[in-house]
Tab-separated table of C-alpha atoms in Angstrom:
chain	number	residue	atom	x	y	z
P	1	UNK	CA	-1.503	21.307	27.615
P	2	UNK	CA	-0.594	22.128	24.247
P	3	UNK	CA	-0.729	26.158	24.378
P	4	UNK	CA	-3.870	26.182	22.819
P	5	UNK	CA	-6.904	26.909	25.679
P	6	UNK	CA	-9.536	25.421	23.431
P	7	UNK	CA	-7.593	21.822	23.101
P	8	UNK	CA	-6.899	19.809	26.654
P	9	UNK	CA	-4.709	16.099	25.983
P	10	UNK	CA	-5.937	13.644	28.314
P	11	UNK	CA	-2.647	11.583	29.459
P	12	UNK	CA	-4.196	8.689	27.673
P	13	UNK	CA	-4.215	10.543	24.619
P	14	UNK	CA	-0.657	11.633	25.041
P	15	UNK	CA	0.929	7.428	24.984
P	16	UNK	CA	-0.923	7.015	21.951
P	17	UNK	CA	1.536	5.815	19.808
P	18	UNK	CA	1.645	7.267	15.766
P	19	UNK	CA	1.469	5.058	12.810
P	20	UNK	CA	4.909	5.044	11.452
P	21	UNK	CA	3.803	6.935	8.062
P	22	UNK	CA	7.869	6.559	6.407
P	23	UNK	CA	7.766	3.152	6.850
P	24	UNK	CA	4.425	2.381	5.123
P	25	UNK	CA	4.669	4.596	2.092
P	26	UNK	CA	8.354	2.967	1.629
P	27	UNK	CA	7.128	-0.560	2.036
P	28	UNK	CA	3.821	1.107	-0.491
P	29	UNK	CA	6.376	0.350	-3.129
P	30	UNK	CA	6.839	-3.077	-4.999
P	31	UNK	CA	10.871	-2.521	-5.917
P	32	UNK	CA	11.462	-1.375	-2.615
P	33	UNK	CA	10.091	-4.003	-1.564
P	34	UNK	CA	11.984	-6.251	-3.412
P	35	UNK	CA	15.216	-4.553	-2.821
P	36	UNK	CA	14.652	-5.316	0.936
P	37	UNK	CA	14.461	-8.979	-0.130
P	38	UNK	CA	17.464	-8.836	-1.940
P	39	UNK	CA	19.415	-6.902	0.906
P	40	UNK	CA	18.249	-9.321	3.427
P	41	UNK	CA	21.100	-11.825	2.547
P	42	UNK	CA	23.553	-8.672	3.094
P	43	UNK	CA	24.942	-5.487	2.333
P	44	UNK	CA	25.445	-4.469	-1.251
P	45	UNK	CA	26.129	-1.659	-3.539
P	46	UNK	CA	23.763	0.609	-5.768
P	47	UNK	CA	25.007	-1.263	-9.325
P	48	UNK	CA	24.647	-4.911	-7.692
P	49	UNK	CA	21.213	-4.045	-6.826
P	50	UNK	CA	20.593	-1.626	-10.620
P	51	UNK	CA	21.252	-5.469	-11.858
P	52	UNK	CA	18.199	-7.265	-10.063
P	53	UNK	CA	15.834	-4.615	-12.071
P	54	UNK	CA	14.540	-3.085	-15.478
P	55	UNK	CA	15.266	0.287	-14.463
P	56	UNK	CA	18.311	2.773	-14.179
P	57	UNK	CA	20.723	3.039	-11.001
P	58	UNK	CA	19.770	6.676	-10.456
P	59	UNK	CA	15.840	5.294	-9.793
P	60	UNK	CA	17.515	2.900	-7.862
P	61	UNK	CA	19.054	5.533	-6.174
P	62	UNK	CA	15.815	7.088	-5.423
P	63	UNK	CA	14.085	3.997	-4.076
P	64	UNK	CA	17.482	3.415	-1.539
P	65	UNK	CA	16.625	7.401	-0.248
P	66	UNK	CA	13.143	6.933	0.635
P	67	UNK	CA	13.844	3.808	2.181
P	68	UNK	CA	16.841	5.288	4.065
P	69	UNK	CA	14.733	8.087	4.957
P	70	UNK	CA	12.074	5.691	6.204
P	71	UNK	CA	14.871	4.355	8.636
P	72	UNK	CA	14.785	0.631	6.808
P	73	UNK	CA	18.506	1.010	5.038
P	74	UNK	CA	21.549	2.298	6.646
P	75	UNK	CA	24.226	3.741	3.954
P	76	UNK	CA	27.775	2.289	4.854
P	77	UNK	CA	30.885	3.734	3.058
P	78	UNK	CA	33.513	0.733	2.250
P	79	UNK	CA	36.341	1.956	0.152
P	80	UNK	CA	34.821	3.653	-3.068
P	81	UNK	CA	31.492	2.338	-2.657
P	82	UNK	CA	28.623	2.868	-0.728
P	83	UNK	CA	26.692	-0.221	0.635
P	84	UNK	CA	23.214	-0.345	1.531
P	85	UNK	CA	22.404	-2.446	4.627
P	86	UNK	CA	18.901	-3.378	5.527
P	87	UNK	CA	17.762	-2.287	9.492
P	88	UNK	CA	14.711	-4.478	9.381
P	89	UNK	CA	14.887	-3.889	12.968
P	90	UNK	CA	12.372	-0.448	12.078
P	91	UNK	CA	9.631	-2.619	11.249
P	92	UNK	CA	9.009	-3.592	14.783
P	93	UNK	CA	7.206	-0.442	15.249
P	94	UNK	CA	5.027	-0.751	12.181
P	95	UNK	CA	4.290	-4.400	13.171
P	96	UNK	CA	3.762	-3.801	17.113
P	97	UNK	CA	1.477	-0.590	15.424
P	98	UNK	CA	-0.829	-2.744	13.724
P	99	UNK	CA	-1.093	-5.568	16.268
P	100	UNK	CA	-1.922	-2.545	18.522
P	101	UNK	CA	-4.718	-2.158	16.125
P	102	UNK	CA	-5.813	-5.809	16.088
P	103	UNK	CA	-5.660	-6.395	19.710
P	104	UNK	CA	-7.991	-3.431	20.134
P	105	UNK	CA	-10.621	-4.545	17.305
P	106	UNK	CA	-12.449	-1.941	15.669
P	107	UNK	CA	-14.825	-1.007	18.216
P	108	UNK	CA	-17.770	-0.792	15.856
P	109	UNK	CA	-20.807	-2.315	16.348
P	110	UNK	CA	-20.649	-5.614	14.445
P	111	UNK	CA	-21.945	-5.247	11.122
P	112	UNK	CA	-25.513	-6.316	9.722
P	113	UNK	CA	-25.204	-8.912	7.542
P	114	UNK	CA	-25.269	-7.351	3.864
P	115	UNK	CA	-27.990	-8.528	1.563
P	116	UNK	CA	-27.449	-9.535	-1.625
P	117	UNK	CA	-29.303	-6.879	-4.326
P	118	UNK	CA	-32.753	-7.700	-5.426
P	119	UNK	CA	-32.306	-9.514	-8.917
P	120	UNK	CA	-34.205	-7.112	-11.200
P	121	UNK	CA	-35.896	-8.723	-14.024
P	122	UNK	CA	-37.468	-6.908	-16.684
P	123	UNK	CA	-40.611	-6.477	-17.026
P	124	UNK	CA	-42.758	-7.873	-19.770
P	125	UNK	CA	-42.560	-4.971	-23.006
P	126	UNK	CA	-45.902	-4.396	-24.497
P	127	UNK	CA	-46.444	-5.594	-28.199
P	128	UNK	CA	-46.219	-2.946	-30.470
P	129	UNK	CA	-48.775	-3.049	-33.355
P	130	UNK	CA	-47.341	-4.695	-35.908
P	131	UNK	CA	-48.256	-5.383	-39.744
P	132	UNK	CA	-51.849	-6.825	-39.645
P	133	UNK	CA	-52.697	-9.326	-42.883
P	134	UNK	CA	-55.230	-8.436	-45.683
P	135	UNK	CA	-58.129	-10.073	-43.056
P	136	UNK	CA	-57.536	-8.144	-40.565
P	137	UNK	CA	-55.321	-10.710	-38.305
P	138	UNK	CA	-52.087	-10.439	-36.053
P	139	UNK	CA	-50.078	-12.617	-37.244
């Protein structure tokens, strides 16, 4: 029961399990993306990575938060510097999530297949009255 009289959850509708939201809208991102590639091969700091880009280390900075947030990069402290280690381990639950969703199919109704438009020609303009000669002709 969730307190509220009007709503009852099922207990099949209390297992469901929730699309990991974090992880998707950090992986939404092209350089996070790509720092995950480059942190796959180990831990490294916030200038080593700054390097691999166009852009400054505090954007870096910014891109390492939301994926730490998201749960994909774990902030180690080594002498002066802060690493940032990858935990690709979180995407398990993004990837079972969506092979969740493919094992279940969409339960739709298959699809009709979708015509192609009609081709619309256009239709045939009427002369307009042009000129006529001296005679009397349409030339």
């Amino acid at each position: 029961m969730t307190g509220n009289a009007g709503v009852t959850l099922t207990a099949g509708m209390m297992r469901k399990i929730k699309p990991p939201i974090a992880v998707y809208s950090a992986l939404a991102d092209a350089t996070r993306c790509r720092i995950l590639e480059l942190l796959r091969a180990g831990p490294l700091p916030v200038h080593r990575l700054a390097e691999a880009f166009s852009i400054s280390r505090p954007a870096i900075s910014r891109h390492l938060r939301v994926l730490k947030t998201a749960g994909l990069v774990a902030e180690v402290k080594k002498g002066r510097e802060n690493l940032y280690a990858p935990r690709l381990s979180r995407l398990d639950k993004a990837v079972g999530w969506i092979g969740g969703l493919r094992a279940s199919g969409d339960g739709a109704a298959p699809a009709a297949p979708v015509e192609p438009a009609p081709v619309r020609t256009p239709l045939p303009r009427a002369k307009k009255p042009g000129p006529t000669s001296q005679m009397g002709f349409d030339f």
